[in-house]
Amino acid sequence: MTMFSNGFATLQMPKDFEPIATKDEFNDMYLVNTTIPMSIKFSTTPTLVGLPAIKDDIEKNIQNNDKITLIASDFIPINEDIYYMIVSSFSDGENEIRRNEFLYVEDNNLYIFEYTYPYADRELDDFYLDVIRSLKIIVPKYIVEDGSYKLNKEE
């Protein structure tokens, strides 16, 4: 088993997935498996709002985008925590793509797991949950104060 760690969080990387370098400030890990094909993105962003407000914003944005179809949206327990799960689909013109997202807020940090794969694939609930359950937060990545944020660096 391969573990991902960035000094702020650790999690298990699924077998047969390759890391892809990304320059997005908030993207902590981006993995792909071209044989499935599937991508997994793990991100952390600073936030001052909780999951109910995030849920409302996401659902409003989806309603305003006719290319995305909302399949499911709900709060679910994972381990001892409450996550917001949203399942949606969209078409790139040739393929129908499914995206399953799991969001969690702790210490003004929003943790996002995003799984994207061809819509026709089987349900992968245990696969998603195994990766999410492996998340261990070492320290918050961002310190949010006075309406702004900074990277949490030991000083």
PDB file of C-alpha atoms in Angstrom:
ATOM      1  CA  MET A   1       0.000   0.000   0.000  1.00  0.00           C
ATOM      2  CA  THR A   2       1.328   3.405  -0.970  1.00  0.00           C
ATOM      3  CA  MET A   3       0.621   6.368   1.259  1.00  0.00           C
ATOM      4  CA  PHE A   4       0.320   9.991   0.195  1.00  0.00           C
ATOM      5  CA  SER A   5       1.560  12.649   2.613  1.00  0.00           C
ATOM      6  CA  ASN A   6       2.050  16.384   2.205  1.00  0.00           C
ATOM      7  CA  GLY A   7       2.878  17.193   5.822  1.00  0.00           C
ATOM      8  CA  PHE A   8      -0.720  18.261   6.516  1.00  0.00           C
ATOM      9  CA  ALA A   9      -2.598  15.041   5.758  1.00  0.00           C
ATOM     10  CA  THR A  10      -1.963  11.438   4.786  1.00  0.00           C
ATOM     11  CA  LEU A  11      -4.112   8.997   2.861  1.00  0.00           C
ATOM     12  CA  GLN A  12      -3.876   5.687   1.089  1.00  0.00           C
ATOM     13  CA  MET A  13      -3.278   5.788  -2.656  1.00  0.00           C
ATOM     14  CA  PRO A  14      -5.179   3.039  -4.484  1.00  0.00           C
ATOM     15  CA  LYS A  15      -3.215   0.366  -6.339  1.00  0.00           C
ATOM     16  CA  ASP A  16      -2.560   0.962 -10.049  1.00  0.00           C
ATOM     17  CA  PHE A  17      -3.017   4.744  -9.863  1.00  0.00           C
ATOM     18  CA  GLU A  18      -0.246   7.076 -10.959  1.00  0.00           C
ATOM     19  CA  PRO A  19       0.339  10.553  -9.474  1.00  0.00           C
ATOM     20  CA  ILE A  20       0.174  13.475 -11.884  1.00  0.00           C
ATOM     21  CA  ALA A  21       1.945  16.751 -11.090  1.00  0.00           C
ATOM     22  CA  THR A  22      -0.322  19.774 -10.805  1.00  0.00           C
ATOM     23  CA  LYS A  23       0.340  23.436 -10.117  1.00  0.00           C
ATOM     24  CA  ASP A  24      -3.072  24.186  -8.551  1.00  0.00           C
ATOM     25  CA  GLU A  25      -2.470  25.721  -5.117  1.00  0.00           C
ATOM     26  CA  PHE A  26      -5.344  23.825  -3.523  1.00  0.00           C
ATOM     27  CA  ASN A  27      -4.827  20.450  -5.236  1.00  0.00           C
ATOM     28  CA  ASP A  28      -2.911  18.168  -2.897  1.00  0.00           C
ATOM     29  CA  MET A  29      -3.010  14.946  -4.920  1.00  0.00           C
ATOM     30  CA  TYR A  30      -4.125  14.036  -8.432  1.00  0.00           C
ATOM     31  CA  LEU A  31      -4.073  10.365  -9.484  1.00  0.00           C
ATOM     32  CA  VAL A  32      -5.092   8.619 -12.685  1.00  0.00           C
ATOM     33  CA  ASN A  33      -5.649   5.045 -13.747  1.00  0.00           C
ATOM     34  CA  THR A  34      -5.885   4.893 -17.526  1.00  0.00           C
ATOM     35  CA  THR A  35      -7.088   1.285 -17.598  1.00  0.00           C
ATOM     36  CA  ILE A  36     -10.357   2.043 -15.745  1.00  0.00           C
ATOM     37  CA  PRO A  37     -10.186   5.093 -16.729  1.00  0.00           C
ATOM     38  CA  MET A  38     -10.587   7.092 -13.537  1.00  0.00           C
ATOM     39  CA  SER A  39      -9.082  10.111 -11.852  1.00  0.00           C
ATOM     40  CA  ILE A  40      -8.944  10.930  -8.160  1.00  0.00           C
ATOM     41  CA  LYS A  41      -8.345  14.438  -6.918  1.00  0.00           C
ATOM     42  CA  PHE A  42      -7.804  15.368  -3.277  1.00  0.00           C
ATOM     43  CA  SER A  43      -7.876  19.083  -2.474  1.00  0.00           C
ATOM     44  CA  THR A  44      -7.792  21.312   0.576  1.00  0.00           C
ATOM     45  CA  THR A  45      -9.099  24.879   0.564  1.00  0.00           C
ATOM     46  CA  PRO A  46      -9.622  27.434   3.311  1.00  0.00           C
ATOM     47  CA  THR A  47     -13.253  28.119   4.218  1.00  0.00           C
ATOM     48  CA  LEU A  48     -15.260  30.163   6.676  1.00  0.00           C
ATOM     49  CA  VAL A  49     -18.538  28.298   6.046  1.00  0.00           C
ATOM     50  CA  GLY A  50     -19.807  24.886   7.009  1.00  0.00           C
ATOM     51  CA  LEU A  51     -21.123  22.012   4.929  1.00  0.00           C
ATOM     52  CA  PRO A  52     -24.776  23.219   4.794  1.00  0.00           C
ATOM     53  CA  ALA A  53     -23.744  26.494   3.102  1.00  0.00           C
ATOM     54  CA  ILE A  54     -21.346  24.632   0.789  1.00  0.00           C
ATOM     55  CA  LYS A  55     -24.140  22.196  -0.144  1.00  0.00           C
ATOM     56  CA  ASP A  56     -26.504  25.088  -0.960  1.00  0.00           C
ATOM     57  CA  ASP A  57     -23.887  26.824  -3.160  1.00  0.00           C
ATOM     58  CA  ILE A  58     -22.992  23.656  -5.067  1.00  0.00           C
ATOM     59  CA  GLU A  59     -26.627  22.739  -5.723  1.00  0.00           C
ATOM     60  CA  LYS A  60     -27.399  26.306  -6.874  1.00  0.00           C
ATOM     61  CA  ASN A  61     -24.423  26.241  -9.278  1.00  0.00           C
ATOM     62  CA  ILE A  62     -25.516  22.888 -10.713  1.00  0.00           C
ATOM     63  CA  GLN A  63     -29.082  24.152 -11.236  1.00  0.00           C
ATOM     64  CA  ASN A  64     -27.632  27.063 -13.230  1.00  0.00           C
ATOM     65  CA  ASN A  65     -25.552  24.771 -15.461  1.00  0.00           C
ATOM     66  CA  ASP A  66     -27.601  22.801 -18.001  1.00  0.00           C
ATOM     67  CA  LYS A  67     -24.619  20.559 -18.874  1.00  0.00           C
ATOM     68  CA  ILE A  68     -24.492  18.986 -15.383  1.00  0.00           C
ATOM     69  CA  THR A  69     -27.123  16.618 -14.020  1.00  0.00           C
ATOM     70  CA  LEU A  70     -27.477  16.200 -10.267  1.00  0.00           C
ATOM     71  CA  ILE A  71     -27.863  12.509  -9.349  1.00  0.00           C
ATOM     72  CA  ALA A  72     -27.565  12.571  -5.539  1.00  0.00           C
ATOM     73  CA  SER A  73     -26.801  15.097  -2.817  1.00  0.00           C
ATOM     74  CA  ASP A  74     -26.798  14.295   0.885  1.00  0.00           C
ATOM     75  CA  PHE A  75     -24.897  14.349   4.155  1.00  0.00           C
ATOM     76  CA  ILE A  76     -23.386  10.977   5.063  1.00  0.00           C
ATOM     77  CA  PRO A  77     -21.366   9.640   7.993  1.00  0.00           C
ATOM     78  CA  ILE A  78     -17.861   8.348   7.238  1.00  0.00           C
ATOM     79  CA  ASN A  79     -15.835   7.158  10.211  1.00  0.00           C
ATOM     80  CA  GLU A  80     -16.883   9.529  13.013  1.00  0.00           C
ATOM     81  CA  ASP A  81     -17.353  12.531  10.711  1.00  0.00           C
ATOM     82  CA  ILE A  82     -20.142  13.979   8.558  1.00  0.00           C
ATOM     83  CA  TYR A  83     -19.353  14.457   4.870  1.00  0.00           C
ATOM     84  CA  TYR A  84     -21.370  16.087   2.121  1.00  0.00           C
ATOM     85  CA  MET A  85     -21.630  13.762  -0.885  1.00  0.00           C
ATOM     86  CA  ILE A  86     -22.661  14.966  -4.317  1.00  0.00           C
ATOM     87  CA  VAL A  87     -22.944  12.765  -7.381  1.00  0.00           C
ATOM     88  CA  SER A  88     -23.347  14.398 -10.775  1.00  0.00           C
ATOM     89  CA  SER A  89     -22.892  13.614 -14.444  1.00  0.00           C
ATOM     90  CA  PHE A  90     -21.940  15.673 -17.452  1.00  0.00           C
ATOM     91  CA  SER A  91     -21.220  15.052 -21.103  1.00  0.00           C
ATOM     92  CA  ASP A  92     -18.146  16.183 -22.997  1.00  0.00           C
ATOM     93  CA  GLY A  93     -20.009  15.672 -26.282  1.00  0.00           C
ATOM     94  CA  GLU A  94     -18.771  12.108 -26.800  1.00  0.00           C
ATOM     95  CA  ASN A  95     -18.779  10.500 -23.374  1.00  0.00           C
ATOM     96  CA  GLU A  96     -20.964  10.754 -20.329  1.00  0.00           C
ATOM     97  CA  ILE A  97     -18.789  11.352 -17.270  1.00  0.00           C
ATOM     98  CA  ARG A  98     -19.764  10.737 -13.667  1.00  0.00           C
ATOM     99  CA  ARG A  99     -18.270  12.690 -10.786  1.00  0.00           C
ATOM    100  CA  ASN A 100     -18.603  11.670  -7.149  1.00  0.00           C
ATOM    101  CA  GLU A 101     -17.439  14.245  -4.628  1.00  0.00           C
ATOM    102  CA  PHE A 102     -17.092  13.923  -0.869  1.00  0.00           C
ATOM    103  CA  LEU A 103     -16.509  17.106   1.153  1.00  0.00           C
ATOM    104  CA  TYR A 104     -15.524  17.511   4.786  1.00  0.00           C
ATOM    105  CA  VAL A 105     -14.822  20.640   6.888  1.00  0.00           C
ATOM    106  CA  GLU A 106     -12.544  20.775   9.921  1.00  0.00           C
ATOM    107  CA  ASP A 107     -10.684  23.760  11.437  1.00  0.00           C
ATOM    108  CA  ASN A 108     -11.724  26.108   8.583  1.00  0.00           C
ATOM    109  CA  ASN A 109     -10.269  23.713   6.006  1.00  0.00           C
ATOM    110  CA  LEU A 110     -12.460  22.098   3.341  1.00  0.00           C
ATOM    111  CA  TYR A 111     -11.221  18.645   2.278  1.00  0.00           C
ATOM    112  CA  ILE A 112     -12.521  17.479  -1.105  1.00  0.00           C
ATOM    113  CA  PHE A 113     -12.298  14.017  -2.669  1.00  0.00           C
ATOM    114  CA  GLU A 114     -13.317  13.992  -6.338  1.00  0.00           C
ATOM    115  CA  TYR A 115     -13.649  10.786  -8.375  1.00  0.00           C
ATOM    116  CA  THR A 116     -14.276  11.119 -12.119  1.00  0.00           C
ATOM    117  CA  TYR A 117     -14.923   8.170 -14.419  1.00  0.00           C
ATOM    118  CA  PRO A 118     -17.065   7.030 -17.385  1.00  0.00           C
ATOM    119  CA  TYR A 119     -20.687   6.940 -16.364  1.00  0.00           C
ATOM    120  CA  ALA A 120     -21.181   3.330 -17.439  1.00  0.00           C
ATOM    121  CA  ASP A 121     -18.800   2.009 -14.778  1.00  0.00           C
ATOM    122  CA  ARG A 122     -20.088   0.018 -11.839  1.00  0.00           C
ATOM    123  CA  GLU A 123     -20.766   1.525  -8.448  1.00  0.00           C
ATOM    124  CA  LEU A 124     -17.551   1.899  -6.492  1.00  0.00           C
ATOM    125  CA  ASP A 125     -18.781   2.730  -2.985  1.00  0.00           C
ATOM    126  CA  ASP A 126     -16.234   0.598  -1.111  1.00  0.00           C
ATOM    127  CA  PHE A 127     -13.420   1.899  -3.305  1.00  0.00           C
ATOM    128  CA  TYR A 128     -14.298   5.550  -2.530  1.00  0.00           C
ATOM    129  CA  LEU A 129     -14.815   4.914   1.142  1.00  0.00           C
ATOM    130  CA  ASP A 130     -11.548   3.005   1.592  1.00  0.00           C
ATOM    131  CA  VAL A 131      -9.596   6.017   0.302  1.00  0.00           C
ATOM    132  CA  ILE A 132     -11.646   8.519   2.343  1.00  0.00           C
ATOM    133  CA  ARG A 133     -11.471   6.434   5.528  1.00  0.00           C
ATOM    134  CA  SER A 134      -7.672   6.412   5.252  1.00  0.00           C
ATOM    135  CA  LEU A 135      -7.512  10.235   5.595  1.00  0.00           C
ATOM    136  CA  LYS A 136      -5.535  11.351   8.632  1.00  0.00           C
ATOM    137  CA  ILE A 137      -5.306  15.087   9.205  1.00  0.00           C
ATOM    138  CA  ILE A 138      -1.975  15.931  10.842  1.00  0.00           C
ATOM    139  CA  VAL A 139      -2.493  19.700  11.113  1.00  0.00           C
ATOM    140  CA  PRO A 140      -4.795  22.114   9.233  1.00  0.00           C
ATOM    141  CA  LYS A 141      -3.182  23.117   5.938  1.00  0.00           C
ATOM    142  CA  TYR A 142      -4.532  26.667   6.142  1.00  0.00           C
ATOM    143  CA  ILE A 143      -4.893  29.126   8.997  1.00  0.00           C
ATOM    144  CA  VAL A 144      -7.953  31.315   8.421  1.00  0.00           C
ATOM    145  CA  GLU A 145      -8.090  34.603  10.313  1.00  0.00           C
ATOM    146  CA  ASP A 146      -9.227  38.182   9.778  1.00  0.00           C
ATOM    147  CA  GLY A 147     -10.996  37.282   6.523  1.00  0.00           C
ATOM    148  CA  SER A 148      -7.873  35.872   4.864  1.00  0.00           C
ATOM    149  CA  TYR A 149      -5.821  32.705   4.953  1.00  0.00           C
ATOM    150  CA  LYS A 150      -2.210  31.618   5.019  1.00  0.00           C
ATOM    151  CA  LEU A 151      -0.409  28.329   4.710  1.00  0.00           C
ATOM    152  CA  ASN A 152       0.107  26.751   8.129  1.00  0.00           C
ATOM    153  CA  LYS A 153       3.890  26.822   8.495  1.00  0.00           C
ATOM    154  CA  GLU A 154       5.689  26.022  11.684  1.00  0.00           C
ATOM    155  CA  GLU A 155       7.330  29.278  12.763  1.00  0.00           C
TER     156      GLU A 155
END
